[in-house]
Coordinates of C-alpha atoms in Angstrom, one line a residue:
M40 CA -8.3 -6.3 24.0
D41 CA -11.0 -3.9 25.0
N42 CA -10.7 -1.8 21.8
I43 CA -10.6 -4.2 18.9
S44 CA -11.4 -1.9 16.0
Q45 CA -12.7 1.5 14.8
H46 CA -15.3 -0.4 12.9
E47 CA -18.6 -1.8 14.1
S48 CA -18.5 -4.7 11.7
I49 CA -15.1 -6.0 12.9
N50 CA -16.1 -5.6 16.6
K51 CA -19.2 -7.8 15.9
M52 CA -17.1 -10.4 14.0
Y53 CA -14.5 -10.4 16.8
E54 CA -17.2 -11.3 19.3
K55 CA -18.5 -14.1 17.0
A56 CA -15.0 -15.6 16.5
H57 CA -14.0 -15.1 20.1
Q58 CA -17.1 -16.8 21.4
A59 CA -16.4 -19.7 19.1
G60 CA -13.0 -20.1 20.7
M61 CA -11.1 -19.0 17.6
D62 CA -7.7 -17.4 18.0
T63 CA -7.8 -13.9 16.5
V64 CA -5.2 -11.3 15.6
A65 CA -6.4 -9.2 18.5
D66 CA -6.0 -12.0 21.0
R67 CA -2.5 -12.8 19.7
Y68 CA -1.5 -9.2 20.0
A69 CA -2.6 -9.1 23.7
A70 CA -0.6 -12.3 24.4
Q71 CA 2.5 -10.9 22.8
E72 CA 2.2 -7.6 24.6
A73 CA 2.5 -9.4 27.9
I74 CA 5.9 -10.9 26.9
R75 CA 7.2 -8.3 24.5
C76 CA 10.9 -7.5 24.8
K77 CA 10.7 -3.7 25.5
A78 CA 14.3 -3.3 26.9
Y79 CA 16.1 -4.4 23.8
C80 CA 14.0 -5.5 20.8
E81 CA 11.7 -2.5 20.8
K82 CA 14.7 -0.3 20.8
G83 CA 16.5 -2.1 17.9
L84 CA 19.2 -3.4 20.2
S85 CA 19.1 -7.1 19.4
C86 CA 20.6 -9.1 16.6
Q87 CA 20.3 -12.7 15.4
L88 CA 22.3 -12.6 12.2
C89 CA 25.1 -15.0 13.2
S90 CA 25.7 -18.0 15.4
N91 CA 27.6 -15.9 17.9
G92 CA 24.2 -14.4 18.9
P93 CA 21.6 -13.6 19.7
C94 CA 23.3 -10.4 20.9
R95 CA 21.8 -7.6 22.9
I96 CA 23.4 -4.2 23.6
V97 CA 23.0 -2.9 27.2
P98 CA 24.4 0.6 27.2
G99 CA 27.1 1.1 29.8
R100 CA 27.3 -2.7 30.4
V101 CA 27.6 -4.4 27.0
D102 CA 28.2 -1.8 24.4
R103 CA 28.9 -4.0 21.4
G104 CA 27.7 -7.3 19.9
V105 CA 30.2 -10.2 19.7
C106 CA 31.2 -9.1 16.2
G107 CA 32.0 -5.6 17.5
I108 CA 29.0 -3.7 16.1
D109 CA 27.8 -0.8 18.3
A110 CA 24.3 0.3 19.1
D111 CA 24.2 2.8 16.2
G112 CA 25.2 0.2 13.6
M113 CA 22.9 -2.5 15.0
V114 CA 19.9 -0.2 15.1
M115 CA 20.4 1.1 11.5
R116 CA 21.3 -2.3 10.1
N117 CA 18.1 -3.8 11.6
L118 CA 16.2 -1.0 9.9
L119 CA 17.9 -1.6 6.6
H120 CA 16.9 -5.3 6.6
K121 CA 13.2 -4.1 6.6
V122 CA 14.1 -1.7 3.7
N123 CA 15.6 -4.6 1.8
M124 CA 12.4 -6.6 2.1
G125 CA 10.3 -3.7 1.1
I126 CA 12.1 -3.0 -2.2
A127 CA 12.2 -6.7 -2.9
A128 CA 8.4 -7.0 -2.7
Y129 CA 7.8 -3.9 -4.8
S130 CA 10.3 -5.0 -7.4
F131 CA 8.7 -8.4 -7.6
H132 CA 5.3 -6.7 -8.1
C133 CA 6.9 -4.5 -10.8
K134 CA 8.4 -7.5 -12.6
E135 CA 5.0 -9.3 -12.6
T136 CA 3.3 -6.2 -14.2
A137 CA 6.0 -6.1 -16.9
K138 CA 5.5 -9.8 -17.7
T139 CA 1.7 -9.2 -17.9
L140 CA 2.2 -6.2 -20.2
K141 CA 4.3 -8.3 -22.5
A142 CA 1.7 -11.0 -22.7
A143 CA -1.0 -8.4 -23.3
A144 CA 1.0 -6.7 -26.1
R145 CA 1.4 -10.1 -27.8
G146 CA -2.2 -11.0 -27.5
E147 CA -1.4 -14.0 -25.2
T148 CA -3.7 -13.0 -22.3
L149 CA -7.2 -11.7 -21.8
F150 CA -5.7 -8.4 -20.7
K151 CA -5.6 -5.6 -23.3
I152 CA -3.9 -2.3 -23.6
K153 CA -6.6 0.2 -22.4
D154 CA -4.6 3.4 -21.9
E155 CA -2.0 3.8 -24.6
N156 CA -1.1 7.3 -23.2
K157 CA 0.3 5.7 -20.0
L158 CA 2.2 3.2 -22.1
N159 CA 3.7 6.1 -24.1
I160 CA 4.8 7.9 -20.9
L161 CA 6.6 4.8 -19.8
A162 CA 8.0 4.3 -23.3
N163 CA 9.5 7.7 -23.3
A164 CA 11.1 7.1 -19.9
L165 CA 12.7 3.8 -21.1
G166 CA 13.9 5.0 -24.5
V167 CA 11.3 3.1 -26.6
S168 CA 9.8 4.8 -29.7
T169 CA 6.2 5.7 -29.2
A170 CA 5.7 5.4 -33.0
L171 CA 6.1 1.6 -33.0
P172 CA 3.0 -0.6 -33.6
L173 CA 1.2 -1.3 -30.4
K174 CA 2.3 -4.9 -30.2
D175 CA 5.9 -4.0 -30.7
K176 CA 5.8 -1.0 -28.4
G177 CA 4.2 -2.9 -25.5
T178 CA 6.7 -5.7 -25.9
A179 CA 9.6 -3.4 -26.0
V180 CA 8.4 -1.4 -23.0
A181 CA 8.0 -4.6 -21.0
D182 CA 11.5 -5.8 -21.9
A183 CA 13.0 -2.4 -21.2
L184 CA 11.3 -2.2 -17.8
I185 CA 12.7 -5.6 -16.8
A186 CA 16.1 -4.4 -18.0
A187 CA 15.7 -1.3 -15.9
L188 CA 15.1 -3.4 -12.8
N189 CA 18.3 -5.2 -13.6
Q190 CA 20.4 -2.1 -14.4
D191 CA 23.8 -2.1 -12.7
S192 CA 24.0 -0.2 -9.4
D193 CA 27.1 1.6 -10.7
E194 CA 24.9 3.3 -13.3
E195 CA 22.3 6.0 -12.7
S196 CA 18.8 4.6 -13.0
K197 CA 17.2 5.7 -16.3
L198 CA 13.8 5.7 -14.6
V199 CA 15.0 8.0 -11.8
K200 CA 16.6 10.3 -14.3
H201 CA 13.4 10.6 -16.3
F202 CA 10.8 10.9 -13.5
A203 CA 12.5 12.7 -10.6
P204 CA 12.8 16.5 -10.5
A205 CA 16.2 17.7 -11.7
H206 CA 17.0 19.5 -8.5
R207 CA 16.2 16.4 -6.4
Q208 CA 18.6 14.4 -8.6
Q209 CA 21.4 16.8 -7.9
V210 CA 20.7 16.6 -4.2
W211 CA 21.0 12.8 -4.4
R212 CA 24.2 12.9 -6.4
N213 CA 25.8 15.2 -3.9
L214 CA 24.9 12.8 -1.1
G215 CA 26.0 9.8 -3.1
I216 CA 22.6 8.1 -2.9
F217 CA 21.5 8.3 -6.6
P218 CA 20.5 4.6 -7.3
G219 CA 20.9 2.3 -10.1
G220 CA 18.5 -0.6 -10.9
N221 CA 16.4 -2.0 -8.1
L222 CA 17.6 -5.6 -8.2
H223 CA 21.3 -4.7 -8.2
E224 CA 20.7 -2.1 -5.5
L225 CA 19.0 -4.8 -3.4
M226 CA 21.8 -7.3 -4.0
D227 CA 24.3 -4.7 -2.9
S228 CA 22.3 -3.7 0.2
T229 CA 21.5 -7.2 1.3
T230 CA 25.2 -8.1 1.1
R231 CA 26.2 -4.9 2.8
A232 CA 23.8 -5.7 5.7
M233 CA 25.4 -9.1 6.5
T234 CA 27.6 -9.7 9.5
N235 CA 31.0 -8.0 9.3
I236 CA 30.6 -6.2 6.0
D237 CA 29.1 -2.7 6.6
G238 CA 29.0 -1.7 10.3
D239 CA 29.0 2.0 9.7
W240 CA 25.6 3.4 10.6
V241 CA 25.9 6.4 8.4
S242 CA 26.7 4.3 5.4
L243 CA 23.8 2.0 6.2
A244 CA 21.5 5.0 6.6
K245 CA 22.5 6.4 3.2
T246 CA 21.8 3.0 1.7
A247 CA 18.3 3.0 3.1
L248 CA 17.7 6.4 1.5
R249 CA 19.2 5.2 -1.8
L250 CA 16.8 2.2 -1.8
G251 CA 13.9 4.5 -1.0
I252 CA 14.5 6.5 -4.2
A253 CA 15.0 3.3 -6.2
S254 CA 11.7 1.9 -4.9
T255 CA 9.7 5.0 -5.7
Y256 CA 10.9 5.6 -9.2
G257 CA 12.2 2.2 -10.2
A258 CA 9.2 0.1 -9.1
L259 CA 6.2 2.1 -7.8
V260 CA 5.8 4.7 -10.6
P261 CA 6.2 2.2 -13.5
L262 CA 4.1 -0.6 -11.9
E263 CA 1.1 1.7 -11.5
M264 CA 1.6 3.0 -15.0
V265 CA 1.4 -0.6 -16.3
H266 CA -1.7 -1.2 -14.1
D267 CA -3.3 1.9 -15.7
T268 CA -2.2 0.8 -19.2
L269 CA -3.8 -2.6 -18.8
L270 CA -6.8 -1.9 -16.5
G271 CA -7.5 1.7 -17.1
T272 CA -6.5 4.9 -15.3
P273 CA -8.7 5.4 -12.2
K274 CA -11.7 7.8 -12.5
P275 CA -13.9 8.9 -9.6
H276 CA -17.0 6.8 -9.0
K277 CA -19.2 5.6 -6.2
A278 CA -18.4 2.3 -4.5
K279 CA -19.4 0.2 -1.5
V280 CA -17.2 -0.9 1.4
D281 CA -17.4 -2.9 4.7
L282 CA -18.4 -6.5 5.5
G283 CA -22.0 -5.9 4.7
I284 CA -21.2 -6.2 1.0
I285 CA -20.8 -10.0 1.4
N286 CA -24.2 -11.4 0.4
P287 CA -24.4 -15.1 1.6
E288 CA -26.8 -16.0 -1.1
Y289 CA -24.2 -15.5 -3.7
V290 CA -21.0 -17.4 -4.6
N291 CA -18.4 -15.0 -3.0
I292 CA -14.8 -14.9 -4.2
L293 CA -12.4 -12.6 -2.5
P294 CA -9.1 -11.8 -4.3
N295 CA -6.7 -10.8 -1.5
G296 CA -3.3 -9.3 -1.6
H297 CA -1.6 -6.5 -3.6
E298 CA -1.5 -7.6 -7.3
P299 CA -4.8 -7.0 -9.2
F300 CA -4.5 -9.4 -12.1
I301 CA -6.2 -12.5 -10.8
G302 CA -8.9 -10.3 -9.4
A303 CA -9.4 -8.4 -12.6
A304 CA -9.6 -11.7 -14.5
L305 CA -12.2 -13.0 -12.1
I306 CA -14.4 -9.9 -12.7
E307 CA -14.2 -10.4 -16.4
I308 CA -14.9 -14.1 -16.4
A309 CA -17.6 -13.9 -13.8
S310 CA -19.3 -11.2 -15.9
R311 CA -20.1 -13.8 -18.6
P312 CA -23.7 -15.0 -18.5
E313 CA -22.7 -18.7 -18.9
I314 CA -20.5 -18.5 -15.9
Q315 CA -23.2 -16.8 -13.8
A316 CA -25.5 -19.6 -14.9
K317 CA -23.3 -22.2 -13.3
A318 CA -23.7 -20.5 -9.9
K319 CA -27.4 -20.2 -10.4
A320 CA -27.6 -23.9 -11.3
A321 CA -25.9 -24.6 -7.9
G322 CA -28.6 -22.7 -6.1
A323 CA -26.9 -19.3 -5.8
K324 CA -28.2 -15.9 -7.0
G325 CA -25.0 -15.4 -8.9
I326 CA -21.3 -14.8 -8.4
H327 CA -19.8 -11.8 -6.6
I328 CA -16.2 -10.8 -6.7
V329 CA -15.4 -9.0 -3.4
G330 CA -12.2 -7.0 -3.1
S331 CA -10.0 -7.6 -0.1
I332 CA -7.1 -5.3 1.1
E333 CA -4.8 -3.9 -1.6
T334 CA -5.9 -6.1 -4.5
G335 CA -9.4 -4.9 -3.7
Q336 CA -8.2 -1.3 -3.7
E337 CA -6.5 -1.7 -7.1
L338 CA -9.8 -3.2 -8.5
M339 CA -12.1 -0.6 -6.8
Q340 CA -10.0 2.2 -8.2
R341 CA -10.8 1.1 -11.7
F342 CA -14.0 -1.0 -11.7
E343 CA -17.5 0.3 -11.0
C344 CA -19.5 -1.6 -8.4
N345 CA -22.2 -3.7 -10.1
D346 CA -23.9 -7.1 -10.0
V347 CA -20.4 -8.8 -10.2
F348 CA -17.8 -6.6 -8.5
V349 CA -19.4 -5.4 -5.3
G350 CA -16.7 -3.4 -3.5
L351 CA -14.1 -3.8 -0.7
T352 CA -14.3 -5.4 2.7
G353 CA -11.4 -3.5 4.3
N354 CA -7.7 -3.9 5.2
W355 CA -5.4 -6.7 6.2
L356 CA -6.5 -6.9 9.8
N357 CA -10.0 -7.9 8.6
Q358 CA -9.1 -11.3 7.1
E359 CA -10.0 -13.7 10.0
Y360 CA -13.2 -11.7 10.6
V361 CA -14.1 -11.8 6.9
L362 CA -13.9 -15.6 6.9
A363 CA -15.9 -15.7 10.2
T364 CA -18.9 -14.3 8.3
G365 CA -19.3 -17.9 7.0
S366 CA -20.1 -16.5 3.5
V367 CA -16.8 -16.7 1.8
D368 CA -16.5 -19.4 -0.9
V369 CA -12.9 -18.8 -2.2
F370 CA -10.2 -16.6 -0.6
A371 CA -7.6 -16.2 -3.4
M372 CA -4.2 -15.1 -2.0
D373 CA -1.6 -13.2 -4.0
L374 CA 1.4 -11.2 -2.8
N375 CA 1.0 -10.1 0.1
C376 CA -0.6 -9.9 3.6
S377 CA -2.4 -13.2 3.9
V378 CA -2.1 -14.4 7.5
P379 CA -0.9 -17.9 8.5
T380 CA -4.0 -18.8 10.5
L381 CA -6.5 -18.7 7.6
A382 CA -6.7 -22.4 7.2
D383 CA -8.1 -22.7 10.7
Y384 CA -10.8 -20.1 9.9
A385 CA -11.5 -21.8 6.5
A386 CA -12.1 -25.1 8.3
K387 CA -14.3 -23.5 10.9
Y388 CA -16.4 -21.3 8.6
G389 CA -16.5 -23.3 5.4
A390 CA -14.3 -21.5 2.9
T391 CA -11.8 -22.7 0.3
L392 CA -8.4 -21.1 0.3
V393 CA -6.3 -20.9 -2.9
N394 CA -2.7 -19.6 -3.2
V395 CA -2.5 -17.6 -6.5
S396 CA 1.2 -16.6 -6.3
K397 CA 4.2 -18.8 -6.3
L398 CA 5.5 -16.9 -3.2
V399 CA 2.4 -17.4 -1.1
N400 CA 2.1 -20.5 1.0
I401 CA -0.4 -20.7 3.9
P402 CA 0.0 -23.5 6.4
G403 CA -2.6 -26.2 5.7
V404 CA -3.4 -24.9 2.2
S405 CA -2.2 -27.2 -0.7
T406 CA -4.2 -25.7 -3.6
H407 CA -2.0 -23.6 -5.9
I408 CA -3.2 -21.8 -9.0
D409 CA -0.2 -19.5 -9.4
Y410 CA -0.8 -16.5 -11.6
Q411 CA 0.4 -16.8 -15.2
P412 CA -0.8 -14.0 -17.5
E413 CA -1.0 -16.4 -20.5
Q414 CA -3.3 -18.8 -18.5
V415 CA -5.2 -16.3 -16.3
D416 CA -8.6 -16.9 -18.0
K417 CA -8.4 -20.6 -17.3
Q418 CA -7.1 -19.9 -13.8
A419 CA -10.0 -17.6 -13.1
E420 CA -12.5 -20.3 -14.4
A421 CA -10.8 -22.9 -12.1
I422 CA -11.1 -20.6 -9.1
I423 CA -14.8 -19.9 -9.9
G424 CA -15.3 -23.7 -10.2
L425 CA -13.9 -24.2 -6.7
A426 CA -16.1 -21.4 -5.4
V427 CA -19.3 -22.9 -6.9
E428 CA -18.5 -26.3 -5.3
N429 CA -17.9 -24.6 -2.0
F430 CA -21.2 -22.8 -2.2
K431 CA -23.0 -26.2 -2.7
R432 CA -21.5 -27.3 0.7
R433 CA -22.8 -24.3 2.6
K434 CA -26.0 -23.3 0.8
N435 CA -28.3 -25.1 3.2
D436 CA -26.9 -23.1 6.2
I437 CA -27.3 -19.6 4.8
K438 CA -27.8 -16.9 7.4
P439 CA -28.5 -13.2 6.5
N440 CA -25.7 -10.7 6.7
T441 CA -26.7 -7.8 9.0
L442 CA -23.3 -6.1 8.9
P443 CA -23.0 -2.5 7.8
V444 CA -22.3 -1.2 4.3
S445 CA -21.1 2.3 3.4
E446 CA -21.0 4.2 0.1
I447 CA -17.9 6.1 -0.8
V448 CA -16.3 7.9 -3.7
T449 CA -13.1 6.3 -5.0
G450 CA -11.0 6.2 -8.2
F451 CA -8.9 9.4 -7.8
S452 CA -5.6 9.8 -9.7
I453 CA -3.5 12.7 -10.9
E454 CA -5.6 12.8 -14.1
S455 CA -8.9 12.7 -12.3
V456 CA -7.9 15.4 -9.8
L457 CA -6.9 17.6 -12.7
A458 CA -10.1 16.9 -14.5
A459 CA -12.2 17.7 -11.4
I460 CA -10.5 21.2 -11.1
G461 CA -10.6 22.2 -14.7
G462 CA -7.7 20.3 -16.4
T463 CA -4.7 22.2 -14.9
L464 CA -3.1 22.5 -11.5
D465 CA -3.9 26.3 -11.3
P466 CA -7.2 26.1 -9.4
L467 CA -5.6 23.8 -6.7
L468 CA -2.5 26.1 -6.5
N469 CA -4.8 29.1 -6.1
L470 CA -6.8 27.5 -3.3
I471 CA -3.5 26.7 -1.5
K472 CA -2.1 30.2 -2.1
N473 CA -5.2 32.0 -0.8
G474 CA -5.4 29.7 2.3
T475 CA -8.7 28.1 1.5
I476 CA -6.8 24.9 1.7
K477 CA -3.8 25.2 4.0
G478 CA -1.9 22.3 2.5
V479 CA -2.1 18.6 1.4
V480 CA -1.2 15.5 3.3
A481 CA -0.7 12.1 1.8
L482 CA -2.0 9.5 4.2
V483 CA -0.2 6.3 3.2
S484 CA -0.4 3.7 6.0
C485 CA -0.9 0.1 7.0
S486 CA -3.0 -0.9 10.0
T487 CA -1.6 -2.0 13.3
L488 CA -2.8 -2.8 16.8
K489 CA 0.3 -1.2 18.4
N490 CA -1.4 2.0 19.5
G491 CA -4.9 0.8 20.0
G492 CA -7.7 -0.8 18.0
Q493 CA -7.6 -1.4 14.3
D494 CA -7.7 2.0 12.4
T495 CA -8.4 4.1 15.4
V496 CA -5.3 6.3 15.1
T497 CA -5.7 6.6 11.3
V498 CA -9.3 7.7 11.4
A499 CA -8.5 10.2 14.2
V500 CA -5.5 11.7 12.3
A501 CA -7.5 12.0 9.1
K502 CA -10.5 13.7 10.9
E503 CA -8.2 16.1 12.6
L504 CA -6.4 17.1 9.3
I505 CA -9.6 17.8 7.4
K506 CA -11.0 19.8 10.3
R507 CA -8.0 22.1 9.9
D508 CA -8.7 22.7 6.2
I509 CA -5.9 20.2 5.1
L510 CA -6.8 18.1 2.1
V511 CA -6.0 14.4 2.6
L512 CA -5.0 11.9 -0.2
S513 CA -5.3 8.4 1.2
A514 CA -3.6 5.2 0.0
G515 CA -2.8 1.7 1.4
C516 CA -4.5 -0.1 4.2
G517 CA -5.0 3.3 5.8
N518 CA -7.1 4.1 2.8
A519 CA -9.5 1.3 3.7
A520 CA -9.5 2.7 7.3
C521 CA -10.7 6.0 5.9
Q522 CA -13.2 4.4 3.5
V523 CA -14.9 2.1 6.1
G524 CA -14.6 5.0 8.6
G525 CA -16.7 7.2 6.3
L526 CA -14.1 9.8 5.5
N527 CA -14.1 9.1 1.7
S528 CA -17.9 9.7 1.5
L529 CA -19.6 12.9 0.5
S530 CA -21.2 13.1 3.9
A531 CA -17.7 13.6 5.4
Q532 CA -17.7 17.1 4.0
E533 CA -19.5 18.0 7.3
W534 CA -16.3 17.1 9.2
A535 CA -14.1 19.4 7.2
G536 CA -13.1 22.9 8.1
P537 CA -15.0 25.8 6.4
G538 CA -12.5 26.3 3.5
L539 CA -12.1 22.6 2.6
K540 CA -15.8 22.0 3.1
A541 CA -16.7 24.7 0.6
V542 CA -14.2 23.4 -2.0
C543 CA -15.5 19.8 -1.6
Q544 CA -19.1 20.9 -2.0
Q545 CA -18.3 22.9 -5.1
L546 CA -16.4 20.0 -6.7
G547 CA -18.6 17.2 -5.4
I548 CA -15.8 15.4 -3.7
P549 CA -15.0 14.1 -0.2
P550 CA -12.3 15.8 1.9
V551 CA -10.3 12.6 1.9
L552 CA -9.5 11.4 -1.7
S553 CA -9.0 7.7 -2.3
F554 CA -5.7 7.3 -4.2
G555 CA -5.5 3.5 -4.0
T556 CA -2.9 1.3 -2.6
C557 CA 0.5 1.5 -0.9
A558 CA 2.0 1.1 -4.4
D559 CA 0.4 4.4 -5.3
T560 CA 3.0 6.1 -3.1
G561 CA 4.8 6.7 -6.5
R562 CA 1.7 8.3 -7.9
L563 CA 1.4 10.6 -4.9
I564 CA 5.0 11.7 -5.1
T565 CA 4.6 12.3 -8.9
L566 CA 1.7 14.7 -8.0
V567 CA 3.9 16.5 -5.4
N568 CA 6.6 16.8 -8.0
A569 CA 4.1 18.2 -10.5
V570 CA 2.9 20.8 -8.0
A571 CA 6.5 21.8 -7.2
G572 CA 7.3 22.1 -10.9
A573 CA 4.3 24.3 -11.5
L574 CA 5.4 26.6 -8.7
G575 CA 9.0 26.5 -9.7
V576 CA 10.2 25.2 -6.3
D577 CA 11.7 22.1 -4.9
P578 CA 9.2 19.5 -3.4
S579 CA 10.7 20.2 0.1
Q580 CA 9.4 23.8 -0.1
L581 CA 5.8 22.8 -0.5
P582 CA 3.1 23.0 2.3
V583 CA 2.7 19.2 2.1
A584 CA 3.4 16.3 4.3
V585 CA 3.1 12.5 4.6
T586 CA 1.5 10.6 7.4
A587 CA 1.6 6.9 8.2
P588 CA -0.5 6.8 11.4
E589 CA -0.4 3.0 11.7
Y590 CA 2.6 1.8 9.7
M591 CA 3.2 -1.9 10.1
E592 CA 5.3 -3.8 7.6
Q593 CA 8.5 -3.6 5.6
K594 CA 7.0 -1.9 2.5
A595 CA 5.9 1.0 4.7
V596 CA 9.5 1.4 6.0
I597 CA 10.9 1.8 2.5
D598 CA 8.0 4.1 1.6
A599 CA 9.1 6.4 4.5
F600 CA 12.7 6.5 3.3
G601 CA 11.5 7.3 -0.2
A602 CA 9.4 10.2 1.1
V603 CA 12.2 11.6 3.3
A604 CA 14.6 11.3 0.3
S605 CA 12.1 13.3 -1.7
G606 CA 12.2 16.1 0.8
L607 CA 8.9 15.4 2.6
Y608 CA 8.0 15.8 6.3
T609 CA 7.0 12.2 7.2
H610 CA 4.9 11.5 10.3
V611 CA 5.0 7.9 11.5
S612 CA 3.3 6.0 14.3
P613 CA 3.9 3.7 16.2
L614 CA 7.4 4.3 17.5
P615 CA 9.9 2.5 15.2
P616 CA 12.5 0.2 16.8
V617 CA 15.3 2.8 16.7
T618 CA 15.4 4.4 20.1
G619 CA 18.5 2.4 21.1
S620 CA 20.6 4.8 19.0
A621 CA 20.5 8.4 19.8
A622 CA 22.5 9.1 16.7
V623 CA 20.0 7.3 14.4
V624 CA 17.1 9.0 16.1
K625 CA 18.7 12.4 15.6
L626 CA 19.5 11.7 12.0
L627 CA 16.0 10.6 11.1
T628 CA 14.2 13.4 13.0
Q629 CA 16.6 16.3 12.7
D630 CA 19.8 16.1 10.7
V631 CA 18.5 14.5 7.5
E632 CA 16.4 17.6 7.0
S633 CA 19.5 19.6 6.2
L634 CA 20.5 16.9 3.7
T635 CA 17.4 16.1 1.8
G636 CA 14.8 18.6 3.1
G637 CA 12.7 15.8 4.6
K638 CA 12.6 14.2 8.0
V639 CA 10.7 11.7 10.2
A640 CA 8.3 12.9 12.9
V641 CA 7.3 10.3 15.4
E642 CA 4.1 10.9 17.4
T643 CA 1.5 8.4 18.6
D644 CA -1.1 10.9 19.8
P645 CA -3.4 11.9 16.8
V646 CA -3.9 15.5 17.8
A647 CA -0.2 16.1 18.6
A648 CA 0.7 14.5 15.3
V649 CA -1.5 16.8 13.4
N650 CA -0.2 19.8 15.4
G651 CA 3.2 18.9 14.1
I652 CA 2.0 18.5 10.5
E653 CA 0.1 21.7 10.6
A654 CA 3.0 23.6 12.0
H655 CA 5.2 22.3 9.2
I656 CA 2.7 23.3 6.6
M657 CA 2.3 26.8 8.1
K658 CA 6.1 27.1 8.2
K659 CA 6.4 26.2 4.5
R660 CA 3.5 28.6 3.6
A661 CA 5.3 31.5 5.4
A662 CA 8.6 30.7 3.5
L663 CA 6.7 30.8 0.2
G664 CA 5.0 34.1 1.2
I665 CA 1.5 32.7 1.0

């Protein structure tokens, strides 16, 4: 590929790996592009579910699969399989947070309850008395959260009933998409999407919307509340990003994935003087914990950068290039996004790989220290021990790191946004009403090579939005794209339009606010709901939108369905595999708007994408008379 990445650091590391004969994600993308099935697979017109296949639909020639499913059903069923995997992953994450909360409440782990207010909010949602002693309350909330995940699909989810706006709930009831508990919804949907059970594309589409709602309110909202309860609610602070934060003279441990608990434990244990002394005795200057992808985002939202936690390298497409620095001692992999080639890179560049989730297995990696909240202190010590031993093997071949480092502002949350503008939503609402800020866009995205180099589309979309006085709230791997691309820095104020620039200068904030990870989709929708409530309107009436400029994996798909079900205009790129069905395309991009108020807008060109978003925002402003 000619255009590897938006970022100088990755382009340099690509050249290093490429010259060493290493197979990179960019090389593999180029190889696949040459043989990609554009006639069928890219359109969603292929199926491998049963032994009668693989089947392909060729309109006008072969209009049905062997089982009899038509193009509409095949396309929508394929999409639903992605939705199923997305809600499964988020629900697993939520279950892990509940188990950790229970251990913390009982005093069985090093984690403590730091934000009791967030625990109380969740307690109220789950019917747990906030007057209980902290130990009993935390235990009861954890048990109730696990029970809510297992609530029957024939019952209305108590979490949805508590957190979703009342008008939205009625919309969902009218459409028959009000969900029950996540795990039963997943069981129903996975069964439904088997061969010869549900071949009706409309039914399958309604199921995807139903799961999007369940994921948002049944997993994302509560799991981030538990993260806040145990690790603290994010507050704005400065942080450092990009590959230059990896100092080869230190023992470097990179927690990688989406769950923050092993990473948080590593920060706490590595902060102990006696642990740092072990690294120094091995010849290192100390121990650094270096955030990687969404685990790193979770940590960076809550922990100040200091002599132990040093910041974030970037998003999932960085992994091979991070190891190619030759300065990684342990790469600790939780759920999810650890690529299967890492053992080759670890062998070449002298790193130790550790699986820290029972779900994660990387070919060639046998070391498992699977996260258990009751053992996490000992697990962190064991990981640090492996890292110190790894440093001993590489310390005689240390070369300086000349890669770039950027300073950003991160740690934004609903609470911190309110604090920055005076404690209420009124100042933000007034800025939107008077047109100083035209609207707000949540940028929740992965990173993909489908439309060009890593993060090129994401950075271009974000720059175009802020230039037009549209405030951006970033989350997910797209957040790292913005961070490393300089958009979450105070200097990015100069790229903003005059209205947004003035607001940012007054408040001392960047024009793109870092809201954390893809799991913070629930936090973002909660903010949208709060704004709608303050104005006395439905979320679909607001001058807001969602953009996923480089969506990639299954969790992004269910996030999009959750946003559309919430009444939000949702821009996605690249083109999803749905074009084999004109009916599905029309439903997602047009017809669903009359049902939920939201819709999908597909556009690969950044300027054209922002043209569509801005037109939507201006339409909503006009309808509100502002």
